[in-house]
CSV table of N, CA and C in Angstrom, one decimal:
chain,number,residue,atom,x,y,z
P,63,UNK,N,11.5,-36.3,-34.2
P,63,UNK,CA,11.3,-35.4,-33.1
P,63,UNK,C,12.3,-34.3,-33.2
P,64,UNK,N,11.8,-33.3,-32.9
P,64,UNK,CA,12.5,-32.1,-33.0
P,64,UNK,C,13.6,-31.5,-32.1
P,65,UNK,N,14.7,-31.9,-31.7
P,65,UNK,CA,15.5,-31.8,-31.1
P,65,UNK,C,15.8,-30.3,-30.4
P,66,UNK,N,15.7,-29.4,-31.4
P,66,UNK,CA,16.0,-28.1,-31.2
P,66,UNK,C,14.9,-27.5,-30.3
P,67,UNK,N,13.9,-27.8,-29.8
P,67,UNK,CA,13.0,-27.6,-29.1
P,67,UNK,C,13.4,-27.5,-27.3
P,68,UNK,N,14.4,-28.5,-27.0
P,68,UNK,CA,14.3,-29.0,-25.8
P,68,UNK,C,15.9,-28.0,-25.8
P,69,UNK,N,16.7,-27.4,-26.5
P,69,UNK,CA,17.7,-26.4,-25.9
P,69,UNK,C,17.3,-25.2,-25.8
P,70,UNK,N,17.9,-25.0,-24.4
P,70,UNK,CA,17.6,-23.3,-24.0
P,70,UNK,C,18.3,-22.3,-24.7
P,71,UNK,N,19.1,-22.9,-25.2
P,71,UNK,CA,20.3,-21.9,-26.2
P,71,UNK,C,19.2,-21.3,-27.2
P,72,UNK,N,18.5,-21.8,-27.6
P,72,UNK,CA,18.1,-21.6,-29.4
P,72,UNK,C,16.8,-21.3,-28.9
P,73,UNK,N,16.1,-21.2,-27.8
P,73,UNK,CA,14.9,-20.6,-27.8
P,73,UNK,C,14.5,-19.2,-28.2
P,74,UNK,N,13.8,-19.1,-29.2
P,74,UNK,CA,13.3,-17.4,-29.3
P,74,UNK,C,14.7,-16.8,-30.1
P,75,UNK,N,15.5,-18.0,-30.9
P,75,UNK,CA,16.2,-17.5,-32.0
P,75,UNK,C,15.9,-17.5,-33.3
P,76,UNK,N,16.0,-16.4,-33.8
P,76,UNK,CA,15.7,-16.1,-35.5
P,76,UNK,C,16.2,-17.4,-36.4
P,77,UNK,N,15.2,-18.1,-37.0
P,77,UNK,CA,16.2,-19.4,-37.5
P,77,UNK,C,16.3,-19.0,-39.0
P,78,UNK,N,17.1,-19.2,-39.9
P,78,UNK,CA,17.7,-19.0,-41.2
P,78,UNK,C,17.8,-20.2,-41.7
P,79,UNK,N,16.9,-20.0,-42.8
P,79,UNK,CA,17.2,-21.5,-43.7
P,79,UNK,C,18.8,-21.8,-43.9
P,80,UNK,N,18.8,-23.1,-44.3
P,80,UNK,CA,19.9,-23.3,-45.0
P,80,UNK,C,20.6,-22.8,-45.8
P,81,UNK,N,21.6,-22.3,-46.3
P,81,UNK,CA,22.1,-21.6,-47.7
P,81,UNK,C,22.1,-20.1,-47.8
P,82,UNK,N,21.4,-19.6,-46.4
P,82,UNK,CA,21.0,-17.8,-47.0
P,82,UNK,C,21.3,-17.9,-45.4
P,83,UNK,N,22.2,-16.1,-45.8
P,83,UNK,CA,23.0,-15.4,-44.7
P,83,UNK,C,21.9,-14.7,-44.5
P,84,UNK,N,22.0,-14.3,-43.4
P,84,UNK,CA,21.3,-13.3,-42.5
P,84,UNK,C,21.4,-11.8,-43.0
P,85,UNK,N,20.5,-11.3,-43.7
P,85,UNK,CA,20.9,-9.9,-44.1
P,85,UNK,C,20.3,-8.6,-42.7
P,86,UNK,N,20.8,-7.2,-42.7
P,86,UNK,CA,20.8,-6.6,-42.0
P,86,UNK,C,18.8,-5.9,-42.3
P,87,UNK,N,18.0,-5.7,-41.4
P,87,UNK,CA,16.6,-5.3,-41.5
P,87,UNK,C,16.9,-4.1,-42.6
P,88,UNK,N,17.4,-3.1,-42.6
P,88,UNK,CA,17.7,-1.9,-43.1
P,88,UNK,C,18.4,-2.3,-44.4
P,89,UNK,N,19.1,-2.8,-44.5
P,89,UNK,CA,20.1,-3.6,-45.7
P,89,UNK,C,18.6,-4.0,-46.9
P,90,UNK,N,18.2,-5.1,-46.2
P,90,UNK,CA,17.6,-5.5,-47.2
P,90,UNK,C,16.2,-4.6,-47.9
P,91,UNK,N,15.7,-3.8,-46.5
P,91,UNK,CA,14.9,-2.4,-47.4
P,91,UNK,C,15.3,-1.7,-48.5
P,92,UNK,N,16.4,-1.6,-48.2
P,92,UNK,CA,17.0,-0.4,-49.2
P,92,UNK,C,17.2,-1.1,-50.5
P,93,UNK,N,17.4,-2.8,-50.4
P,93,UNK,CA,17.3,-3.5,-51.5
P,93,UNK,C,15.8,-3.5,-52.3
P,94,UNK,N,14.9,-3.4,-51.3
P,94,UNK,CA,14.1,-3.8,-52.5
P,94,UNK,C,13.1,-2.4,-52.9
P,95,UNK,N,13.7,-1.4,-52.0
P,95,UNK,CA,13.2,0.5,-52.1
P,95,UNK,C,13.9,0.5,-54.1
P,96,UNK,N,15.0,-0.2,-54.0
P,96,UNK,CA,16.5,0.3,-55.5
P,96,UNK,C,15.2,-0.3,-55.9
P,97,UNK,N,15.0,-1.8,-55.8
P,97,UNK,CA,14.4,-3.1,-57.1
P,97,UNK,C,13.3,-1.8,-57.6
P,98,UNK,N,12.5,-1.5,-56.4
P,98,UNK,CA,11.0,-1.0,-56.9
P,98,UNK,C,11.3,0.4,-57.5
P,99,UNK,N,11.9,1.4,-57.4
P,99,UNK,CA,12.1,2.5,-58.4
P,99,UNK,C,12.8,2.0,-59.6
P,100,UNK,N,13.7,1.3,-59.4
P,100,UNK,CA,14.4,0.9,-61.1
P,100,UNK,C,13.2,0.4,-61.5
P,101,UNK,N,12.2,-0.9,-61.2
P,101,UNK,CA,11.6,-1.4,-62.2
P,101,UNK,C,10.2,-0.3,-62.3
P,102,UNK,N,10.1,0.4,-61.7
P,102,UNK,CA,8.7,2.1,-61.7
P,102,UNK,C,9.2,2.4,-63.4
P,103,UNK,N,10.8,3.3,-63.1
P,103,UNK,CA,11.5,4.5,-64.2
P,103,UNK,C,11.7,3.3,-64.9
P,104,UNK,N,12.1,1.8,-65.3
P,104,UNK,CA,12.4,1.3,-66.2
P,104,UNK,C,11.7,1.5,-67.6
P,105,UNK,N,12.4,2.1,-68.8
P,105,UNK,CA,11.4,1.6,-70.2
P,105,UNK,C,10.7,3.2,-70.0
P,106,UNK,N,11.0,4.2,-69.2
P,106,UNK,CA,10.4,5.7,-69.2
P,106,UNK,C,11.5,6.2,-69.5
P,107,UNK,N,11.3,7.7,-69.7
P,107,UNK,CA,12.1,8.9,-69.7
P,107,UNK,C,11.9,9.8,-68.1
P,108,UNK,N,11.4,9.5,-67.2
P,108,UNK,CA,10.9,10.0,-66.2
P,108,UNK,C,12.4,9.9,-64.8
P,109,UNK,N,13.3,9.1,-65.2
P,109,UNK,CA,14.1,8.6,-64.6
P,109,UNK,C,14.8,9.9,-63.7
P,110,UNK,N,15.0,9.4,-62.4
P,110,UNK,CA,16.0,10.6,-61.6
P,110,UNK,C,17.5,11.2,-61.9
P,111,UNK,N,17.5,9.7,-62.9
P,111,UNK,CA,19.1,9.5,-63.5
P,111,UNK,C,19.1,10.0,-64.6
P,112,UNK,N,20.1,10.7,-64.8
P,112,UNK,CA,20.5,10.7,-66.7
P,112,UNK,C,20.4,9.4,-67.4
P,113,UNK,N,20.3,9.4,-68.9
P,113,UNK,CA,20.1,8.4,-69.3
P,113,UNK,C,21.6,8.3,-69.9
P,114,UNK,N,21.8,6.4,-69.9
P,114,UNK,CA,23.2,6.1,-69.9
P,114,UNK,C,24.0,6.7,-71.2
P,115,UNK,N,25.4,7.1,-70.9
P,115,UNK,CA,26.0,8.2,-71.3
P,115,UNK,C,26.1,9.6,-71.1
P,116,UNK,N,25.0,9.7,-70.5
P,116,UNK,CA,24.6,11.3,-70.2
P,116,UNK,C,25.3,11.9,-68.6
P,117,UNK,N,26.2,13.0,-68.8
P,117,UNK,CA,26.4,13.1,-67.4
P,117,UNK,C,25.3,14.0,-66.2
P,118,UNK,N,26.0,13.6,-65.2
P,118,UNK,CA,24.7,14.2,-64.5
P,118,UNK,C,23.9,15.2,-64.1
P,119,UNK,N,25.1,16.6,-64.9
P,119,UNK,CA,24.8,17.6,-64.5
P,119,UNK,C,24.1,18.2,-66.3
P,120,UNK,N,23.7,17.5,-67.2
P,120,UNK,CA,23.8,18.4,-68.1
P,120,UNK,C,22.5,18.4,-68.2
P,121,UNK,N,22.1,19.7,-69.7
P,121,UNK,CA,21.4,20.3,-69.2
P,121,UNK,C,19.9,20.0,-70.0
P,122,UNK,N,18.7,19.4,-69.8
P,122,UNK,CA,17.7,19.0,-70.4
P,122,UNK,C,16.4,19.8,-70.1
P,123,UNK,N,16.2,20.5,-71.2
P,123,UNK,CA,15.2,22.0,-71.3
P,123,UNK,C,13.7,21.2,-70.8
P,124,UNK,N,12.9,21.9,-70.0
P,124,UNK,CA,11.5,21.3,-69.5
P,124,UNK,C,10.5,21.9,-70.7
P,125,UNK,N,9.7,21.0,-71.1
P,125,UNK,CA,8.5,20.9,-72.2
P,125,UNK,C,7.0,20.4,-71.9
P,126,UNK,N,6.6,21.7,-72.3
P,126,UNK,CA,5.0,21.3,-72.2
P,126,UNK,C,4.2,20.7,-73.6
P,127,UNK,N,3.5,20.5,-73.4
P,127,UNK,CA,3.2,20.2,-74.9
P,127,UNK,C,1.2,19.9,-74.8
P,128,UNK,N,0.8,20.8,-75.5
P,128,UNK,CA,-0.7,21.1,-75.5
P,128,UNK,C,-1.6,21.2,-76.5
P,129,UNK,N,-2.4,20.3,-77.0
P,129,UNK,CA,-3.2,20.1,-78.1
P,129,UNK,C,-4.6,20.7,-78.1
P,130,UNK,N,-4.7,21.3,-79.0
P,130,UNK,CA,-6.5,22.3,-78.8
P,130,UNK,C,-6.7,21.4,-80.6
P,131,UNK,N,-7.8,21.7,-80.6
P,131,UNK,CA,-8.5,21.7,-82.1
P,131,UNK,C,-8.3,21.9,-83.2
P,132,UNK,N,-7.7,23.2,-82.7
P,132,UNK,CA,-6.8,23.4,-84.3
P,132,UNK,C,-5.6,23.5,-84.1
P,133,UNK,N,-4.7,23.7,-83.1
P,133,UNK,CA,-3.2,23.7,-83.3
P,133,UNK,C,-2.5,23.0,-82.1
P,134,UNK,N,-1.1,22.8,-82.4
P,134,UNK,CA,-0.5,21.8,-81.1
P,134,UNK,C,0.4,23.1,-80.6
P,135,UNK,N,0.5,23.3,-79.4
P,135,UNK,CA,1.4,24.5,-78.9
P,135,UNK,C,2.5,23.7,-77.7
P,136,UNK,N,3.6,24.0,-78.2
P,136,UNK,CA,4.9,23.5,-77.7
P,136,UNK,C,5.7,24.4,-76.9
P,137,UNK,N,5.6,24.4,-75.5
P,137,UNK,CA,6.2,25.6,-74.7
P,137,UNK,C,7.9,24.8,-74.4
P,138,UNK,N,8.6,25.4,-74.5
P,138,UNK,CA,10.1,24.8,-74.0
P,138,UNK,C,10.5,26.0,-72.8
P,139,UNK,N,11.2,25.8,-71.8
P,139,UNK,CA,11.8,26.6,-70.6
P,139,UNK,C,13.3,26.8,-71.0
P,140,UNK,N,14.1,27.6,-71.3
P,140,UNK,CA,15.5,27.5,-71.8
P,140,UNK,C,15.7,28.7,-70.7
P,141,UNK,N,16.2,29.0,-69.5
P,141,UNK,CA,16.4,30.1,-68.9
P,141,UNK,C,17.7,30.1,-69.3
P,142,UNK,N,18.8,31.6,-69.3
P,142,UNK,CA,19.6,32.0,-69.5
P,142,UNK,C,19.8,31.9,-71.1
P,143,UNK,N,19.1,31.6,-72.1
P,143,UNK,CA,19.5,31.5,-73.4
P,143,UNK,C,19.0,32.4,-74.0
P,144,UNK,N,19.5,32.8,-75.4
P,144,UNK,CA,19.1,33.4,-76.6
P,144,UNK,C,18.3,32.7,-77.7
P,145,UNK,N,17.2,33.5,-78.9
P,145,UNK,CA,17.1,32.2,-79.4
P,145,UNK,C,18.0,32.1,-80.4
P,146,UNK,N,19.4,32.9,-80.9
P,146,UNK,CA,20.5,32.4,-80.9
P,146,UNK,C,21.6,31.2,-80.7
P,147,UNK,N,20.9,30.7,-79.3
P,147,UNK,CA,21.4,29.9,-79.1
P,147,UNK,C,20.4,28.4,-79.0
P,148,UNK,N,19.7,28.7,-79.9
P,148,UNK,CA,18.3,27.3,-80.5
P,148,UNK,C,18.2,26.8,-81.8
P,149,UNK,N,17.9,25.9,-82.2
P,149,UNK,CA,17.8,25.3,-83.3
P,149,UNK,C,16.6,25.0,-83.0
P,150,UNK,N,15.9,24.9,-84.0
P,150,UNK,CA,14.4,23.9,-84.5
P,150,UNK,C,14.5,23.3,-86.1
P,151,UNK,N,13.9,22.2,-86.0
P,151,UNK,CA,13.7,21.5,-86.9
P,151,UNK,C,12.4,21.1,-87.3
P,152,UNK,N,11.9,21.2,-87.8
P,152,UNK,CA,10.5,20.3,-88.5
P,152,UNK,C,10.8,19.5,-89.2
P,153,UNK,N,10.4,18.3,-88.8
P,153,UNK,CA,9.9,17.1,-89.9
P,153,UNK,C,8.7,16.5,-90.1
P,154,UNK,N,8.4,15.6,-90.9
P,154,UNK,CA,7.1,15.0,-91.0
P,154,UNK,C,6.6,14.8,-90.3
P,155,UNK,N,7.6,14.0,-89.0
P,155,UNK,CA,6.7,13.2,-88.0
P,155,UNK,C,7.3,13.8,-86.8
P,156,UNK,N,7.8,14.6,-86.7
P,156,UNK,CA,8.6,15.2,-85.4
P,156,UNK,C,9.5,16.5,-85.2
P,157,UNK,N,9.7,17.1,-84.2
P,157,UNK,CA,10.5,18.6,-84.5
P,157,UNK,C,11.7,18.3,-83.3
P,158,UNK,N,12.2,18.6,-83.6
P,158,UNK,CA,13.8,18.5,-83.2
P,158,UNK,C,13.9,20.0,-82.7
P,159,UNK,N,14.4,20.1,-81.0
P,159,UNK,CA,14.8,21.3,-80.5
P,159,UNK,C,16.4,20.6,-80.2
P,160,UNK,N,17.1,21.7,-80.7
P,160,UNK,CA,18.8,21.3,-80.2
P,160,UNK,C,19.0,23.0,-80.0
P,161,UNK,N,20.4,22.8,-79.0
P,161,UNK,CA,21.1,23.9,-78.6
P,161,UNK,C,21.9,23.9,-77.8
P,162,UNK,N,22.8,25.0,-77.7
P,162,UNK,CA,24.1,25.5,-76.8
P,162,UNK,C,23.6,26.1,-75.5
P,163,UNK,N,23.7,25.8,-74.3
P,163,UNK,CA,24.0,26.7,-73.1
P,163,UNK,C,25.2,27.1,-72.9
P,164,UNK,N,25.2,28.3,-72.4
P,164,UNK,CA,27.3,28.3,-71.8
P,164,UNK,C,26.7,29.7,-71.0
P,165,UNK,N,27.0,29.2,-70.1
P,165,UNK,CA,27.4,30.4,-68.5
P,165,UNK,C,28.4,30.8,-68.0
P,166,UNK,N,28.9,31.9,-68.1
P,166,UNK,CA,30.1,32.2,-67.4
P,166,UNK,C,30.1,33.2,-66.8
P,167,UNK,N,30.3,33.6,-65.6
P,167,UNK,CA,30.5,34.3,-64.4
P,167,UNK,C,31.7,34.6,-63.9
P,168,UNK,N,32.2,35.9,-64.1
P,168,UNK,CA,33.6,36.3,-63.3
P,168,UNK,C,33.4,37.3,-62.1
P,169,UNK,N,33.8,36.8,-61.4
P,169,UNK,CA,34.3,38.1,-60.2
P,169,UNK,C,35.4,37.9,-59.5
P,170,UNK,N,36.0,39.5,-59.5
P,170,UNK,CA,37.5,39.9,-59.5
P,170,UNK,C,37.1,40.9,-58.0
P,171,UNK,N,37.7,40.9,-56.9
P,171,UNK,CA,37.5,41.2,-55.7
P,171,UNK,C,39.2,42.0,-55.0
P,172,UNK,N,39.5,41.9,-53.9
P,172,UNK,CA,40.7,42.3,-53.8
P,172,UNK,C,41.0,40.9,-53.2
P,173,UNK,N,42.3,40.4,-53.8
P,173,UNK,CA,43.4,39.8,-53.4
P,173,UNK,C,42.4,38.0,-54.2
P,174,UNK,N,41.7,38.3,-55.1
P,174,UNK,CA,40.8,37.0,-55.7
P,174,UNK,C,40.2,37.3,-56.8
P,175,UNK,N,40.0,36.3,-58.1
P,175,UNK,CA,39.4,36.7,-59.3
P,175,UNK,C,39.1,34.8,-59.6
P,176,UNK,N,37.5,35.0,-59.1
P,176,UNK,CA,37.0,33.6,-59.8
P,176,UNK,C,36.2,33.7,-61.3
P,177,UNK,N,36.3,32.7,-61.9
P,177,UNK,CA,35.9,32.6,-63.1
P,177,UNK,C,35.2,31.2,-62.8
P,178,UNK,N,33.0,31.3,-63.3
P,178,UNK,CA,32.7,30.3,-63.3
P,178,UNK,C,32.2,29.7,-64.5
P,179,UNK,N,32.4,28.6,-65.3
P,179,UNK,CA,31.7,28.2,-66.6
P,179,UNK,C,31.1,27.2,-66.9
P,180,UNK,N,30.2,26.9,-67.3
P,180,UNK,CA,29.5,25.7,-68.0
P,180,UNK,C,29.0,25.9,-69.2
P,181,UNK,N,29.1,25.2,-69.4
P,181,UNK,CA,28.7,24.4,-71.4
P,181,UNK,C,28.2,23.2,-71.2
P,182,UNK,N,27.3,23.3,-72.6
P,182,UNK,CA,26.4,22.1,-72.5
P,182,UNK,C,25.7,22.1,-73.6
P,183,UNK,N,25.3,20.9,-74.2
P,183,UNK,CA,24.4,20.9,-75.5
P,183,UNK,C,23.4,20.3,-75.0
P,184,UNK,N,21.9,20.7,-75.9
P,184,UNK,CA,21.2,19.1,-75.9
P,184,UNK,C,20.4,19.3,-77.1
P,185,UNK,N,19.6,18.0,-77.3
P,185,UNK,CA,19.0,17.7,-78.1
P,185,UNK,C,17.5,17.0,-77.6
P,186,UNK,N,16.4,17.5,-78.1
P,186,UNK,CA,15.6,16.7,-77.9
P,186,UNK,C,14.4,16.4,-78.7
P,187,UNK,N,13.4,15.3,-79.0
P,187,UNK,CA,12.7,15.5,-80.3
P,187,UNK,C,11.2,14.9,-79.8
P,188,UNK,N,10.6,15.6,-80.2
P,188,UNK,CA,9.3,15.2,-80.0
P,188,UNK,C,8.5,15.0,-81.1
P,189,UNK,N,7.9,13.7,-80.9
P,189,UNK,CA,7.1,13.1,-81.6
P,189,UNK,C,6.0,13.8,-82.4
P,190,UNK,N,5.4,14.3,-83.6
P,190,UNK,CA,4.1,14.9,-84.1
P,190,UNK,C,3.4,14.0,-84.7
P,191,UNK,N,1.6,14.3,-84.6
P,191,UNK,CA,1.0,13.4,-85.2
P,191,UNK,C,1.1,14.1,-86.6
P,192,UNK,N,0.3,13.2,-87.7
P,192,UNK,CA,1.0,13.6,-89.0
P,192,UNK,C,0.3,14.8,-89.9
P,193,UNK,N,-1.1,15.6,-89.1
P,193,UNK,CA,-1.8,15.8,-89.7
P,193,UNK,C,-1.4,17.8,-89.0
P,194,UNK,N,0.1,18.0,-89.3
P,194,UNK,CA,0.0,18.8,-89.1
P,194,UNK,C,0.7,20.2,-90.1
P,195,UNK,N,0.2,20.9,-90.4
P,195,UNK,CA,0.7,21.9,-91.5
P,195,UNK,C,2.1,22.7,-91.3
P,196,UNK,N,3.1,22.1,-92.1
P,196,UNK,CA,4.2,22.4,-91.5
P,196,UNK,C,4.7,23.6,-92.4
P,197,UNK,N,3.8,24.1,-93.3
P,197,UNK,CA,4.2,25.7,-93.9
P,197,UNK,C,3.7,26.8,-93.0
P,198,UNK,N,2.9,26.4,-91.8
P,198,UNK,CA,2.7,27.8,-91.1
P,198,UNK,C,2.8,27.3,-89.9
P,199,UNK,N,3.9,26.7,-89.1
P,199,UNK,CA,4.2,26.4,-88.1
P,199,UNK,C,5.1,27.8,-87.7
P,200,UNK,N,5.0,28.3,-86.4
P,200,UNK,CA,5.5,29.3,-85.5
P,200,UNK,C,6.2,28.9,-84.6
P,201,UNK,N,7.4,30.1,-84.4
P,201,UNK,CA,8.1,29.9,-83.2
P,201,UNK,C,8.2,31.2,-82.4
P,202,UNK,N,8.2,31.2,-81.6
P,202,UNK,CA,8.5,33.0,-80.6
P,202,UNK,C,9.5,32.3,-79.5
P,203,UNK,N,10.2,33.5,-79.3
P,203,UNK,CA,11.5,33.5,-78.0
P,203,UNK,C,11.1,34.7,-77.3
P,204,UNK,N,10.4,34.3,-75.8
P,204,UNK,CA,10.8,35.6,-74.9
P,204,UNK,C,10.9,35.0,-73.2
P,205,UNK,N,11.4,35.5,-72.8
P,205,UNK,CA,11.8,35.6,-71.7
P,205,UNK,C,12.5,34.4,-71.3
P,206,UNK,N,13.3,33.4,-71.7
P,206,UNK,CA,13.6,32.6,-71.8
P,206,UNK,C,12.4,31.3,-71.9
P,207,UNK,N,11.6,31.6,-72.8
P,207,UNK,CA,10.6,30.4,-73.0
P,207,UNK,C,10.2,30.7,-74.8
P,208,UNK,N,10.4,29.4,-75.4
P,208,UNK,CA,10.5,29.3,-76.6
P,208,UNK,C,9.0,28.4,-76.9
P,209,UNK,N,8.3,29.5,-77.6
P,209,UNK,CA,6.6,28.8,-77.9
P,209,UNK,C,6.7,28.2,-79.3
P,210,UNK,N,5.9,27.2,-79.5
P,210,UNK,CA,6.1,27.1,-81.0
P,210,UNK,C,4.7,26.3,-80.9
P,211,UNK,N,4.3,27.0,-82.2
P,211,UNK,CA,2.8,26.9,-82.2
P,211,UNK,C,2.4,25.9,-83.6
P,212,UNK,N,2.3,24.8,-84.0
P,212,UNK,CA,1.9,24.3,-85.1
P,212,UNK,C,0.5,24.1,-85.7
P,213,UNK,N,-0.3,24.8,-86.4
P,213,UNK,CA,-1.2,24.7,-86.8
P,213,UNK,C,-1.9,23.1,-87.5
P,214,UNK,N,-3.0,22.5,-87.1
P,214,UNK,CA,-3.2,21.1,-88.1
P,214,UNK,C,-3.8,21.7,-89.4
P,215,UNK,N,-4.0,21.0,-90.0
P,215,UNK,CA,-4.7,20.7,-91.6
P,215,UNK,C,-5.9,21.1,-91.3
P,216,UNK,N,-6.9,21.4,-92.0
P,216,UNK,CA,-8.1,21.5,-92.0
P,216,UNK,C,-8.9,19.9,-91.9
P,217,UNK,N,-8.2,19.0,-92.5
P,217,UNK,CA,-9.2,18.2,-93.1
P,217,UNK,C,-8.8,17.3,-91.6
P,218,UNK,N,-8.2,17.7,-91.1
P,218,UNK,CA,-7.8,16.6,-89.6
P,218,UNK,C,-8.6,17.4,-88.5
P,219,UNK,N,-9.3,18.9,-88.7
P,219,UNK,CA,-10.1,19.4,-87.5
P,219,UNK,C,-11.3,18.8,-87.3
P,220,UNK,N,-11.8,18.1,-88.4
P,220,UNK,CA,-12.5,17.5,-88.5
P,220,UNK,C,-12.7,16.2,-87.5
P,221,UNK,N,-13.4,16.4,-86.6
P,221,UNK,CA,-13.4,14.4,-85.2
P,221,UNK,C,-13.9,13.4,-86.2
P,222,UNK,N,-14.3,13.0,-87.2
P,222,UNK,CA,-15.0,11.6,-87.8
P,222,UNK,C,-15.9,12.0,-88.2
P,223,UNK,N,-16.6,11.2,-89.2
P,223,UNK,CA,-17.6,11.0,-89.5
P,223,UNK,C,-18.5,9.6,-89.1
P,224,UNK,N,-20.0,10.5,-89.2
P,224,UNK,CA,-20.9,9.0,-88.8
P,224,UNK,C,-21.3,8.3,-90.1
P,225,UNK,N,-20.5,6.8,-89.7
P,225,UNK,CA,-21.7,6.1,-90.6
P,225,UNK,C,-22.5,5.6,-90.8
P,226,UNK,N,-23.7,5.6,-91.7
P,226,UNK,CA,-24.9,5.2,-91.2
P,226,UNK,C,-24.8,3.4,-91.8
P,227,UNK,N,-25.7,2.5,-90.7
P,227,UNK,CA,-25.7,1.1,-91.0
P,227,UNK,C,-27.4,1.0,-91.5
P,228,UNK,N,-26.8,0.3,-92.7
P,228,UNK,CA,-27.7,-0.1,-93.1
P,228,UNK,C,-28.1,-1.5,-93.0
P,229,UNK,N,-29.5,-2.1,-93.0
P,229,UNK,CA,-30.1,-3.6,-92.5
P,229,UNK,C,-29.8,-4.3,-93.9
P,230,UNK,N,-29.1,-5.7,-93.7
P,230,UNK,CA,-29.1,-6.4,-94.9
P,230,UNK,C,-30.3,-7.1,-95.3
């Protein structure tokens, strides 16, 4: 028989298993709001965070990346830079953009002279499929956006061929 029934103390009290403390309503949301975005961004590059080692302010250039029929065209966003201050690389399977940012801003006023700077590298590499012609691959720099245009092979414009089945 249930004992706890017949006291007026414990009527219409929140009962808690054995072993587990009472967490706060709010407390435990915000626990499982963290669980469910870490495990969303887990195993992506989409993350709100830098990725570990990376601090939080640096600086990671936005990329588009657009495939037509005959060529892959690679837009990168670099505002404030030169293409001076860009590297590209081609390789077989992938092109490597790296580069220097550095901003510096002075103003000298009466009775005050601030000086503001950042620096920053990054690196980043995107994947290419293999069928692409890497003797007439293009790059252009203007307005701070860096296009790079890769042409494919001929023999990959090609979608498949049909084959025909024949009855045994």
């Amino acid at each position: 028989m249930a004992i706890r029934r017949f006291l007026p103390s414990l009527w219409g009290a929140p009962t808690v298993p054995a072993g587990q403390e009472s967490v706060p309503p709010f407390s435990a949301l915000q626990q499982e709001m963290n669980r469910i975005f870490d495990d969303f961004f887990q195993g992506t590059n989409l993350s709100p965070f830098p990725a570990a080692g990376g601090p939080a302010w640096a600086f990671h250039p936005s990329l588009d990346v657009k495939e037509g029929e005959k060529e892959i065209v690679i837009y990168a966003e670099l505002p404030g830079m030169d293409e001076k201050d860009v590297e590209l690389l081609l390789e077989e399977s992938s092109l490597v953009l790296k580069g220097e940012k550095k901003f510096e801003k002075e103003d000298k006023g009466e009775g005050y002279h601030t000086i503001e700077r950042s620096y920053g590298s990054f690196h980043r590499v995107i994947p290419l499929p293999r069928e692409i012609d890497l003797n007439k691959a293009q790059a252009r720099f203007k307005n701070g956006v860096l296009t790079v245009t890769l042409p494919k092979l001929e023999q990959a414009k090609e979608k498949g061929k049909k084959i025909p089945i024949q009855s045994a």
